[in-house]
Coordinates of C-alpha atoms and ligand atoms in Angstrom, one line a residue:
M25 CA 28.0 -22.8 -35.5
K26 CA 31.3 -24.5 -36.5
K27 CA 31.2 -22.4 -39.9
L28 CA 31.2 -19.3 -37.6
I29 CA 34.1 -20.8 -35.5
Y30 CA 36.0 -21.4 -38.8
F31 CA 34.6 -17.9 -39.9
L32 CA 36.0 -15.9 -36.8
I33 CA 39.1 -18.1 -36.3
I34 CA 40.7 -18.5 -39.5
P35 CA 41.7 -14.8 -40.0
L36 CA 43.9 -15.4 -37.0
L37 CA 45.5 -18.5 -37.6
L38 CA 46.2 -18.3 -41.4
I39 CA 50.1 -17.5 -40.6
S40 CA 52.3 -19.1 -42.9
C41 CA 54.0 -22.2 -41.8
K42 CA 52.5 -22.0 -38.7
K43 CA 53.2 -25.2 -35.8
A44 CA 50.6 -26.5 -33.5
T45 CA 52.8 -26.8 -30.9
D46 CA 51.5 -24.9 -28.4
N47 CA 49.1 -26.0 -25.6
K48 CA 49.3 -30.0 -27.0
E49 CA 49.4 -31.3 -23.5
S50 CA 45.9 -30.3 -23.3
T51 CA 42.7 -31.4 -24.7
E52 CA 41.7 -27.7 -24.2
Q53 CA 42.2 -27.0 -27.7
S54 CA 39.9 -27.2 -29.8
I55 CA 40.7 -26.6 -33.2
G56 CA 44.0 -27.6 -34.4
L57 CA 46.4 -26.0 -37.0
I58 CA 44.9 -23.8 -40.3
T59 CA 46.8 -23.7 -43.1
K60 CA 45.7 -22.9 -46.8
N61 CA 47.7 -24.5 -49.2
A62 CA 49.4 -28.0 -47.9
M63 CA 49.5 -29.6 -44.3
V64 CA 51.6 -33.0 -42.6
V65 CA 50.2 -34.4 -38.9
S66 CA 52.5 -36.7 -38.1
A67 CA 53.9 -38.6 -33.8
R68 CA 57.0 -36.2 -34.0
V69 CA 57.8 -32.5 -35.4
E70 CA 60.9 -33.5 -37.1
A71 CA 59.2 -35.8 -39.2
S72 CA 56.4 -33.2 -40.2
Q73 CA 58.8 -31.0 -40.8
I74 CA 60.7 -32.1 -42.8
G75 CA 57.5 -33.9 -45.1
S76 CA 56.3 -29.7 -44.6
D77 CA 59.5 -28.5 -46.2
I78 CA 59.1 -31.2 -48.8
L79 CA 56.3 -29.9 -50.3
K80 CA 57.0 -26.4 -49.8
K81 CA 60.3 -27.1 -52.3
G82 CA 57.4 -27.9 -54.9
G83 CA 57.6 -31.4 -54.0
N84 CA 54.1 -33.4 -53.9
A85 CA 52.1 -35.6 -51.4
F86 CA 53.7 -38.9 -52.6
D87 CA 57.2 -36.7 -52.1
A88 CA 56.6 -35.6 -48.5
M89 CA 54.9 -39.5 -47.8
A90 CA 58.3 -41.1 -48.5
A91 CA 60.7 -38.2 -46.6
T92 CA 57.9 -38.3 -43.6
E93 CA 57.7 -42.1 -43.4
L94 CA 61.5 -42.0 -42.8
A95 CA 61.9 -39.0 -40.6
L96 CA 59.4 -41.1 -38.5
A97 CA 61.9 -44.0 -38.5
V98 CA 65.0 -41.5 -37.4
A99 CA 62.4 -39.8 -35.0
Y100 CA 60.3 -41.8 -33.9
P101 CA 62.0 -45.4 -33.1
Y102 CA 59.2 -46.4 -31.2
A103 CA 56.9 -47.3 -34.2
G104 CA 58.7 -44.9 -37.0
N105 CA 60.6 -47.6 -38.7
I106 CA 62.8 -49.0 -42.0
G107 CA 62.2 -52.8 -39.8
G108 CA 58.5 -52.8 -40.3
G109 CA 56.2 -51.8 -42.8
G110 CA 52.9 -50.3 -43.4
F111 CA 50.1 -49.3 -44.9
M112 CA 49.3 -45.8 -47.5
V113 CA 45.9 -45.3 -49.1
Y114 CA 45.6 -42.3 -51.5
R115 CA 43.4 -40.1 -53.2
K116 CA 44.9 -37.8 -56.4
A117 CA 43.9 -34.3 -57.3
N118 CA 41.8 -35.6 -59.9
G119 CA 39.6 -38.1 -58.1
D120 CA 42.1 -41.1 -58.7
I121 CA 42.5 -43.3 -55.9
G122 CA 44.5 -46.2 -54.4
A123 CA 46.6 -47.8 -51.6
I124 CA 49.9 -49.7 -51.4
D125 CA 50.4 -52.8 -49.0
Y126 CA 54.2 -52.8 -48.0
R127 CA 53.0 -54.9 -44.7
E128 CA 55.9 -57.3 -43.3
K129 CA 56.0 -61.0 -44.8
A130 CA 56.4 -64.6 -43.1
P131 CA 59.8 -65.6 -43.9
L132 CA 60.6 -68.6 -46.0
A133 CA 61.4 -70.9 -43.2
S134 CA 58.2 -70.0 -40.8
T135 CA 56.3 -72.6 -40.5
K136 CA 52.5 -73.1 -39.5
N137 CA 53.5 -74.2 -35.1
M138 CA 56.8 -72.0 -35.2
F139 CA 55.3 -70.3 -31.7
L140 CA 54.3 -73.8 -30.5
D141 CA 55.5 -76.1 -28.0
E142 CA 55.6 -80.2 -28.7
N143 CA 51.8 -80.4 -26.4
G144 CA 51.0 -77.8 -29.1
D145 CA 50.3 -74.9 -26.7
V146 CA 51.7 -71.4 -27.4
I147 CA 55.4 -70.4 -26.5
P148 CA 54.8 -67.0 -24.3
G149 CA 56.9 -64.3 -26.2
K150 CA 58.4 -65.7 -28.7
S151 CA 56.0 -63.9 -31.3
T152 CA 56.5 -60.8 -30.1
L153 CA 59.8 -60.4 -28.1
G154 CA 63.6 -61.0 -30.4
A155 CA 64.2 -62.3 -33.8
M156 CA 61.8 -65.2 -34.0
A157 CA 59.5 -62.6 -33.8
V158 CA 60.6 -60.5 -36.9
G159 CA 58.5 -60.4 -40.3
V160 CA 60.5 -59.1 -43.7
P161 CA 60.4 -55.7 -43.4
G162 CA 58.8 -53.5 -46.5
T163 CA 58.8 -49.8 -45.3
V164 CA 61.9 -49.1 -47.8
A165 CA 60.4 -51.4 -50.6
G166 CA 57.4 -48.9 -49.8
V167 CA 58.8 -45.7 -50.0
F168 CA 60.8 -46.3 -53.6
A169 CA 57.4 -47.8 -54.7
V170 CA 55.8 -44.7 -53.9
H171 CA 58.1 -42.4 -55.2
E172 CA 58.7 -43.9 -58.7
K173 CA 55.5 -44.0 -59.4
L174 CA 54.3 -40.6 -57.9
G175 CA 56.7 -38.9 -56.6
S176 CA 58.4 -35.5 -58.5
L177 CA 61.3 -34.6 -57.1
P178 CA 64.7 -36.4 -57.3
I179 CA 65.0 -38.6 -54.5
E180 CA 68.4 -36.9 -53.1
D181 CA 65.8 -34.5 -52.1
I182 CA 63.7 -36.6 -50.1
L183 CA 66.6 -38.7 -48.6
K184 CA 69.0 -35.8 -47.8
P185 CA 67.5 -33.8 -45.1
V186 CA 66.2 -37.2 -43.4
I187 CA 69.9 -38.4 -43.5
E188 CA 71.0 -35.3 -41.9
L189 CA 68.7 -35.6 -39.0
A190 CA 69.9 -38.8 -38.2
Y191 CA 73.2 -37.1 -38.2
R192 CA 72.1 -34.0 -36.3
G193 CA 70.5 -36.2 -33.6
V194 CA 66.6 -35.8 -32.3
I195 CA 66.3 -34.6 -28.9
V196 CA 64.6 -36.9 -26.2
T197 CA 60.8 -35.3 -25.5
E198 CA 59.6 -36.6 -22.0
K199 CA 57.0 -39.0 -23.3
Q200 CA 59.9 -40.6 -25.1
E201 CA 61.9 -40.7 -21.7
K202 CA 59.1 -42.5 -20.0
R203 CA 59.1 -45.1 -23.0
I204 CA 62.5 -45.8 -23.8
A205 CA 62.3 -46.4 -19.3
Q206 CA 59.2 -48.7 -19.8
Y207 CA 60.9 -50.8 -22.4
Q208 CA 64.0 -50.8 -21.2
P209 CA 64.0 -54.1 -19.3
L210 CA 63.2 -55.9 -22.2
F211 CA 65.8 -54.9 -24.4
P212 CA 68.5 -57.2 -23.3
K213 CA 66.0 -60.0 -23.1
A214 CA 66.1 -59.5 -27.3
N215 CA 69.3 -58.5 -27.4
K216 CA 72.5 -60.5 -27.3
D217 CA 75.0 -57.1 -27.4
S218 CA 73.9 -53.7 -25.4
I219 CA 72.3 -51.3 -27.4
P220 CA 72.3 -47.7 -27.4
F221 CA 68.8 -47.4 -25.9
D222 CA 69.8 -49.2 -22.9
K223 CA 71.2 -46.0 -22.0
H224 CA 69.4 -43.8 -19.6
W225 CA 68.1 -41.2 -21.8
K226 CA 66.7 -38.2 -20.3
A227 CA 64.0 -35.7 -21.7
K228 CA 66.2 -32.9 -23.6
D229 CA 68.9 -35.3 -24.6
T230 CA 69.5 -35.6 -28.0
I231 CA 70.1 -38.9 -29.4
K232 CA 72.3 -38.7 -32.7
Y233 CA 72.0 -42.0 -35.0
P234 CA 75.0 -42.1 -37.2
E235 CA 74.9 -45.8 -37.6
L236 CA 71.0 -45.2 -39.5
A237 CA 72.4 -42.1 -41.6
K238 CA 74.9 -44.9 -43.2
T239 CA 72.3 -47.4 -43.8
L240 CA 70.4 -44.6 -45.2
E241 CA 73.4 -43.2 -47.3
R242 CA 73.6 -46.6 -48.9
I243 CA 69.7 -46.8 -50.1
L244 CA 70.3 -43.0 -51.1
T245 CA 73.3 -44.8 -53.3
N246 CA 71.8 -47.8 -54.1
G247 CA 68.4 -47.0 -54.0
R248 CA 65.9 -49.9 -52.6
D249 CA 68.7 -52.5 -53.3
G250 CA 70.8 -50.3 -50.9
F251 CA 68.5 -52.8 -47.9
Y252 CA 67.5 -55.1 -50.1
K253 CA 70.7 -56.5 -51.9
G254 CA 74.0 -55.7 -50.9
E255 CA 76.2 -54.8 -47.5
T256 CA 72.7 -53.9 -45.6
A257 CA 70.9 -57.2 -46.6
K258 CA 74.0 -59.5 -45.6
T259 CA 74.3 -57.3 -42.2
L260 CA 70.5 -57.5 -41.5
A261 CA 70.4 -60.9 -42.2
K262 CA 73.5 -61.9 -40.4
F263 CA 72.5 -60.3 -37.2
I264 CA 69.5 -61.6 -37.4
Q265 CA 70.1 -65.1 -37.6
D266 CA 72.6 -64.2 -34.7
N267 CA 70.5 -63.4 -32.4
G268 CA 68.2 -66.6 -33.2
G269 CA 65.7 -65.9 -35.9
I270 CA 65.4 -67.2 -39.3
I271 CA 65.5 -64.6 -41.8
T272 CA 67.5 -64.9 -45.1
E273 CA 69.1 -62.6 -47.6
E274 CA 66.8 -64.5 -50.0
D275 CA 63.8 -63.5 -47.6
L276 CA 65.2 -59.5 -48.4
A277 CA 65.9 -59.8 -52.2
N278 CA 62.8 -61.3 -52.5
Y279 CA 60.5 -58.5 -50.9
E280 CA 58.1 -57.3 -52.9
V281 CA 55.3 -54.2 -52.1
K282 CA 51.8 -54.7 -53.5
W283 CA 49.4 -51.8 -54.9
R284 CA 45.8 -53.1 -54.1
T285 CA 42.6 -51.7 -54.7
P286 CA 41.1 -49.8 -51.3
V287 CA 38.0 -50.9 -49.9
T288 CA 35.4 -48.1 -50.9
F289 CA 31.8 -47.3 -49.2
T290 CA 29.5 -44.8 -48.3
Y291 CA 28.2 -43.9 -45.3
D292 CA 25.2 -40.9 -45.9
D293 CA 26.9 -38.1 -48.0
L294 CA 30.3 -39.5 -47.5
R295 CA 32.4 -41.7 -49.8
I296 CA 35.0 -43.6 -47.7
I297 CA 38.2 -45.1 -49.1
S298 CA 40.4 -47.0 -46.5
M299 CA 42.4 -50.0 -46.8
S300 CA 42.1 -53.5 -48.1
P301 CA 43.5 -57.0 -47.0
P302 CA 45.7 -57.5 -45.6
S303 CA 44.7 -55.2 -43.3
S304 CA 41.4 -55.9 -41.8
G305 CA 41.1 -52.2 -41.6
G306 CA 38.7 -51.0 -44.5
V307 CA 36.5 -54.1 -44.7
C308 CA 35.7 -53.9 -40.7
L309 CA 35.5 -49.8 -41.0
A310 CA 32.8 -50.3 -43.6
Q311 CA 30.9 -53.4 -42.0
I312 CA 30.8 -50.9 -39.0
M313 CA 29.4 -48.0 -40.1
K314 CA 27.4 -49.8 -43.0
M315 CA 25.4 -51.3 -39.9
I316 CA 25.0 -47.9 -37.8
E317 CA 24.4 -46.0 -40.8
P318 CA 20.1 -46.4 -40.2
Y319 CA 21.2 -45.5 -37.0
N320 CA 20.2 -41.5 -35.9
L321 CA 23.5 -41.0 -33.9
S322 CA 23.4 -37.4 -33.8
E323 CA 20.0 -37.6 -32.3
Y324 CA 21.5 -39.7 -29.6
G325 CA 24.3 -37.5 -28.7
H326 CA 27.6 -38.1 -28.6
N327 CA 28.8 -40.3 -26.3
S328 CA 25.7 -41.1 -24.9
V329 CA 24.1 -44.8 -24.0
K330 CA 22.3 -45.2 -26.9
A331 CA 25.1 -44.1 -29.5
I332 CA 27.8 -46.3 -27.0
Q333 CA 25.7 -49.1 -27.5
V334 CA 24.9 -48.8 -31.3
I335 CA 28.7 -48.5 -32.0
T336 CA 29.8 -51.5 -29.5
E337 CA 26.9 -53.8 -30.8
A338 CA 28.0 -53.0 -34.6
E339 CA 32.1 -53.3 -33.7
R340 CA 31.3 -56.8 -31.9
R341 CA 29.2 -58.5 -35.0
A342 CA 32.5 -57.2 -37.5
Y343 CA 35.5 -58.1 -35.2
A344 CA 33.9 -61.8 -35.2
D345 CA 33.9 -61.9 -39.1
R346 CA 37.4 -60.1 -38.8
S347 CA 38.5 -63.0 -37.3
Y348 CA 37.3 -65.6 -39.3
Y349 CA 37.0 -64.4 -42.9
L350 CA 40.2 -62.1 -43.1
G351 CA 43.9 -62.8 -44.2
D352 CA 46.0 -62.2 -46.7
P353 CA 44.5 -62.0 -50.4
D354 CA 47.0 -63.4 -51.8
F355 CA 47.1 -66.8 -50.1
V356 CA 43.2 -67.1 -49.1
E357 CA 40.5 -65.8 -50.4
V358 CA 38.8 -62.6 -48.3
P359 CA 35.1 -62.2 -49.6
I360 CA 35.5 -58.5 -49.3
K361 CA 31.7 -58.0 -51.1
N362 CA 29.9 -60.3 -49.2
L363 CA 31.1 -58.7 -46.0
I364 CA 30.3 -55.4 -46.9
N365 CA 26.8 -56.3 -47.9
E366 CA 24.0 -53.8 -46.5
A367 CA 21.6 -57.0 -46.5
Y368 CA 24.1 -58.6 -45.2
L369 CA 24.9 -56.4 -42.8
K370 CA 21.4 -55.3 -41.5
E371 CA 20.8 -59.1 -41.3
R372 CA 23.5 -58.9 -38.6
M373 CA 22.2 -55.9 -36.6
S374 CA 18.8 -57.9 -36.4
T375 CA 19.4 -59.7 -33.1
F376 CA 20.8 -56.1 -31.4
S377 CA 17.7 -54.5 -29.2
F378 CA 18.6 -51.6 -26.9
E379 CA 17.0 -52.8 -24.4
K380 CA 19.8 -55.3 -23.5
A381 CA 23.5 -56.3 -24.2
T382 CA 24.2 -59.1 -26.7
L383 CA 26.5 -61.3 -26.0
S384 CA 29.6 -62.2 -27.5
S385 CA 29.2 -66.2 -26.8
D386 CA 26.2 -65.5 -28.3
V387 CA 28.0 -64.1 -31.5
S388 CA 30.0 -66.2 -34.1
H389 CA 31.4 -65.2 -37.5
G390 CA 28.5 -64.4 -39.9
N391 CA 27.0 -67.2 -42.8
I392 CA 27.9 -65.1 -45.8
Q393 CA 27.0 -66.9 -49.6
I394 CA 30.4 -67.0 -51.2
I395 CA 28.7 -65.5 -54.5
E396 CA 31.9 -64.4 -56.2
S397 CA 35.2 -65.2 -56.0
D398 CA 50.6 -49.2 -28.3
E399 CA 53.1 -49.3 -31.5
T400 CA 51.9 -48.1 -34.7
T401 CA 52.3 -44.4 -36.5
H402 CA 50.1 -42.9 -38.9
Y403 CA 50.5 -39.3 -40.5
S404 CA 48.1 -37.7 -43.2
I405 CA 49.5 -35.3 -45.9
V406 CA 48.2 -33.2 -48.3
D407 CA 49.8 -30.9 -50.7
Q408 CA 49.5 -27.7 -52.6
F409 CA 47.9 -29.6 -55.4
G410 CA 45.1 -31.1 -54.1
N411 CA 46.4 -35.0 -53.5
A412 CA 46.0 -36.5 -49.8
I413 CA 47.9 -39.6 -48.6
S414 CA 46.7 -41.1 -45.4
A415 CA 49.8 -43.8 -44.5
T416 CA 50.2 -46.1 -41.3
T417 CA 53.5 -47.6 -40.3
T418 CA 53.9 -49.9 -37.7
L419 CA 57.1 -52.3 -36.2
N420 CA 53.9 -53.6 -34.6
G421 CA 54.7 -53.4 -30.7
A422 CA 56.9 -50.5 -29.2
Y423 CA 60.0 -50.9 -30.6
G424 CA 59.1 -53.7 -32.6
S425 CA 60.8 -57.3 -31.5
K426 CA 63.1 -55.0 -28.9
L427 CA 65.7 -56.5 -31.6
Y428 CA 67.8 -53.2 -32.2
C429 CA 70.6 -54.1 -35.1
S430 CA 73.2 -51.8 -33.7
E431 CA 75.5 -52.0 -36.7
L432 CA 72.7 -51.1 -39.1
G433 CA 70.8 -48.6 -36.7
F434 CA 67.5 -49.4 -36.3
F435 CA 64.7 -51.3 -34.2
L436 CA 63.1 -55.0 -35.6
N437 CA 59.1 -55.4 -36.0
N438 CA 57.6 -58.1 -34.5
E439 CA 54.7 -58.1 -36.9
M440 CA 54.6 -62.5 -36.8
D441 CA 52.6 -62.1 -33.6
D442 CA 49.6 -60.5 -36.3
F443 CA 49.4 -64.1 -37.4
S444 CA 47.0 -66.4 -35.7
S445 CA 49.5 -68.4 -33.6
K446 CA 46.9 -71.4 -33.1
P447 CA 43.4 -70.8 -33.8
G448 CA 41.3 -68.9 -31.0
E449 CA 44.2 -68.0 -29.1
P450 CA 44.6 -64.4 -28.7
N451 CA 47.7 -62.4 -29.7
M452 CA 49.5 -59.0 -28.0
F453 CA 46.1 -57.3 -29.0
G454 CA 43.8 -60.0 -27.3
L455 CA 42.4 -60.7 -31.2
I456 CA 41.5 -64.4 -32.0
G457 CA 42.7 -65.8 -35.5
A458 CA 41.4 -69.0 -38.0
E459 CA 42.7 -70.7 -40.6
A460 CA 42.3 -67.2 -43.1
N461 CA 45.4 -65.5 -40.8
S462 CA 47.6 -69.2 -40.2
I463 CA 51.7 -68.7 -41.0
V464 CA 53.0 -69.4 -44.6
P465 CA 55.7 -68.4 -45.7
E466 CA 56.0 -65.2 -47.5
K467 CA 52.3 -64.8 -47.0
R468 CA 51.6 -60.9 -45.0
M469 CA 49.7 -61.1 -41.6
L470 CA 46.1 -59.5 -41.0
S471 CA 46.7 -55.9 -39.8
S472 CA 44.4 -53.5 -38.6
M473 CA 45.9 -50.4 -39.6
T474 CA 43.1 -48.0 -41.5
P475 CA 44.5 -44.9 -42.7
T476 CA 41.8 -43.6 -44.3
I477 CA 40.8 -41.0 -46.8
V478 CA 36.9 -38.9 -46.5
E479 CA 35.4 -37.4 -49.6
K480 CA 32.1 -35.3 -48.8
N481 CA 30.1 -34.9 -52.3
G482 CA 33.1 -36.0 -54.9
E483 CA 35.9 -33.8 -52.8
L484 CA 38.0 -34.3 -50.4
F485 CA 37.1 -34.4 -47.0
M486 CA 39.9 -35.7 -44.4
S487 CA 43.0 -37.8 -44.1
V488 CA 42.7 -39.7 -41.1
G489 CA 44.7 -42.4 -38.9
T490 CA 45.9 -44.2 -35.8
P491 CA 48.3 -46.7 -33.7
G492 CA 45.9 -48.6 -31.2
G493 CA 46.0 -52.3 -32.8
S494 CA 43.3 -53.9 -33.0
R495 CA 42.2 -50.6 -31.4
I496 CA 42.8 -48.6 -35.1
I497 CA 39.6 -50.0 -36.5
T498 CA 37.2 -48.0 -33.4
S499 CA 39.5 -44.9 -33.3
V500 CA 39.4 -44.3 -36.7
L501 CA 35.4 -44.6 -36.8
Q502 CA 34.6 -42.5 -33.7
T503 CA 37.3 -39.3 -35.4
I504 CA 35.0 -39.7 -38.4
L505 CA 31.7 -39.6 -37.1
N506 CA 32.9 -37.1 -34.6
V507 CA 33.0 -34.8 -37.7
H508 CA 30.3 -36.0 -39.4
E509 CA 27.4 -37.0 -37.1
F510 CA 28.2 -34.7 -34.2
N511 CA 29.8 -31.6 -35.6
M512 CA 33.4 -31.4 -34.2
T513 CA 36.3 -29.7 -35.3
M514 CA 39.2 -32.1 -36.5
Q515 CA 41.2 -31.0 -33.4
E516 CA 37.9 -31.8 -31.3
A517 CA 37.1 -35.3 -33.2
V518 CA 41.1 -36.1 -32.2
N519 CA 40.5 -35.0 -28.6
A520 CA 37.0 -36.5 -27.7
P521 CA 37.4 -39.7 -25.2
R522 CA 37.4 -43.2 -26.9
F523 CA 35.8 -46.3 -26.4
H524 CA 36.0 -50.0 -28.0
H525 CA 34.3 -53.7 -28.0
Q526 CA 36.3 -56.4 -30.1
W527 CA 33.7 -59.0 -29.8
L528 CA 35.8 -60.8 -27.8
P529 CA 37.0 -60.3 -24.9
D530 CA 33.7 -59.5 -24.6
E531 CA 33.7 -55.5 -22.7
I532 CA 34.1 -52.4 -23.9
R533 CA 37.2 -50.7 -23.1
M534 CA 37.2 -47.3 -22.5
E535 CA 39.7 -44.2 -21.6
P536 CA 39.8 -44.1 -18.0
N537 CA 37.6 -41.1 -15.9
L538 CA 36.7 -39.9 -18.9
F539 CA 33.3 -40.9 -19.1
D540 CA 30.4 -40.4 -17.4
K541 CA 30.0 -42.2 -14.2
S542 CA 25.8 -42.2 -14.9
I543 CA 26.7 -43.4 -18.5
I544 CA 28.8 -46.1 -17.5
N545 CA 25.9 -47.1 -14.8
Q546 CA 23.5 -47.3 -17.4
L547 CA 26.0 -49.1 -19.5
Q548 CA 26.5 -51.7 -16.8
K549 CA 22.5 -52.3 -16.2
L550 CA 22.1 -53.4 -19.7
G551 CA 24.6 -56.2 -19.5
Y552 CA 28.0 -54.5 -20.8
I553 CA 31.0 -55.0 -19.0
I554 CA 33.1 -51.3 -18.9
N555 CA 37.0 -51.9 -18.6
E556 CA 38.4 -48.7 -17.6
Q557 CA 41.8 -50.4 -16.5
D558 CA 43.7 -51.7 -19.4
S559 CA 44.0 -49.0 -22.2
P560 CA 45.0 -45.6 -20.6
I561 CA 44.8 -44.5 -24.3
I562 CA 42.7 -45.3 -26.9
G563 CA 44.8 -44.5 -30.5
K564 CA 46.8 -41.5 -31.1
V565 CA 45.0 -40.2 -33.8
D566 CA 45.7 -37.6 -36.7
G567 CA 43.9 -36.0 -39.1
I568 CA 43.5 -33.3 -41.3
L569 CA 39.5 -31.9 -42.5
V570 CA 39.2 -29.7 -45.3
L571 CA 36.8 -26.8 -44.2
D572 CA 34.1 -24.7 -46.2
D573 CA 36.7 -22.6 -47.7
K574 CA 39.0 -25.3 -49.0
S575 CA 41.4 -24.4 -46.6
Y576 CA 42.9 -27.8 -43.7
E577 CA 42.6 -27.8 -40.5
G578 CA 44.9 -30.6 -38.9
G579 CA 44.1 -32.7 -35.8
A580 CA 47.1 -33.5 -34.0
D581 CA 46.4 -36.0 -31.1
Y582 CA 47.7 -34.8 -27.6
R583 CA 48.1 -38.2 -26.0
G584 CA 51.3 -38.0 -28.3
D585 CA 54.0 -35.6 -29.2
D586 CA 52.1 -35.5 -32.6
T587 CA 52.4 -32.2 -34.3
A588 CA 50.8 -30.5 -37.6
I589 CA 52.5 -28.7 -39.5
G590 CA 52.1 -26.4 -43.2
F591 CA 51.8 -23.2 -44.3
Ligands
DON21 O1 49.0 -54.2 -38.1 C1 48.6 -54.2 -36.7 O2 47.1 -54.2 -36.6 C2 49.5 -54.2 -35.4 N1 50.8 -54.4 -36.0 C3 49.2 -52.6 -34.9 C4 50.0 -52.3 -33.8 C5 50.0 -51.0 -33.6 O3 49.3 -50.4 -33.8 C6 50.7 -50.8 -32.3 N2 50.1 -49.9 -31.4 N3 49.5 -49.6 -30.5

């Protein structure tokens, strides 16, 4: 049936360089933009356009990654950044895969108990708001590392359109107007001086970023040193310290990215390639998918009671392991192989019954034998050569720590909150951590970001990812399942209502008013606690699906201003 729809609709949609912006407020749109050669899907039209233009100019997916990442720093200050960090997974046209970690690091002067008071209690807000919350940013280093190793165009070609965008300015959307107004009360709490975002910005206004443009010009002239050394680094370190933080010029000069081996596993005839630690994304996704693989989800039906039960119970068990075992592999041993071992996961699910919900209080982390040693943003890109990338980047919270360096023109992250400040105490996403994710100078905080690429029969099938904090992993999971198990188009898979369970708190979060009341009633009778209040949306998924005729379908999430552009 899906094939038939494509057969009828593709000829109508194969218009070169088309934008999928129409009808985006609605979930009625069941097929996303379809292009023949290449595509970028990101949180803002300006960023997707710049990325797509780079591809049209002959650049590859890695050039477009650099351009899109930096364009998001201009067009989407809510989460796009040069003051934060991220992860990218890639698959080259020849099948080679890899991943880069440009996650923030704890400053040299950080200490294990830096967010606790003299009684050992967590100081509210200290790891989330203001200068102490900031981790050493990794984005500029990430962009340069990707470009140097895998890009093909000169860096000027990539940076110039981004700098022009910063000077020209970006038009405020209605969703952005609401976001700025929502977070405005927090800006004076994080900043000594007023910032441009204190102004009452309205939809259709244009915000210009001349200071950010100048910072980007220094980066153009001096490469990554234009950020991590010299004038920018000096200004940034002084600014953070003047606002009560601890990041120094030495922290910035020391920052390094890490090339990582992605987590890979199979699910039916799919091969999933996802982010390895210090993100928990790939490991948790592997655990959940391996736990649900033996069950016949497509027979149960999409968002049916049985499908929700199986997925929830696998999520519960995976997040319990996450809290105990996962952290920065440069500092703690993360037993990845054991955690995604099929026999271990089968044993983990052996306590599940369709008759009754398992209680999270009855689930702890599993015992493994060590045999051997609301903000983030996601974008997916495929190029005309067959390369694909999946990248997720973040300031952590909305506008990060809310600390904005007016002189340099950007917000700084509050990624320190992703560490476990105190064992057993939830962070801003309600995630509990342990020693593996405690604060140590230069360590990377555990992430849930799950940029993912899927192969089918050895060929590229999908690039997918999302923001959403702890809900990232489960949103990526459901999107893959929606296509694979429930035969949805990429756009339908993105649109579909989502739910989430993370072990603690012991509840199923559901996007409000999108799930059938009788399904909710049945789940409640089985002992599940349903929370439809606290997550108005779960994830903002962007993805690209390779269709049978080798064209691409973009899925851009209607929950944001997300847009697919390609040709
Ligand atoms: O790395 C992480 O898991 C978090 N810092 C991501 C934050 C996020 O997705 C916020 N968006 N809603």
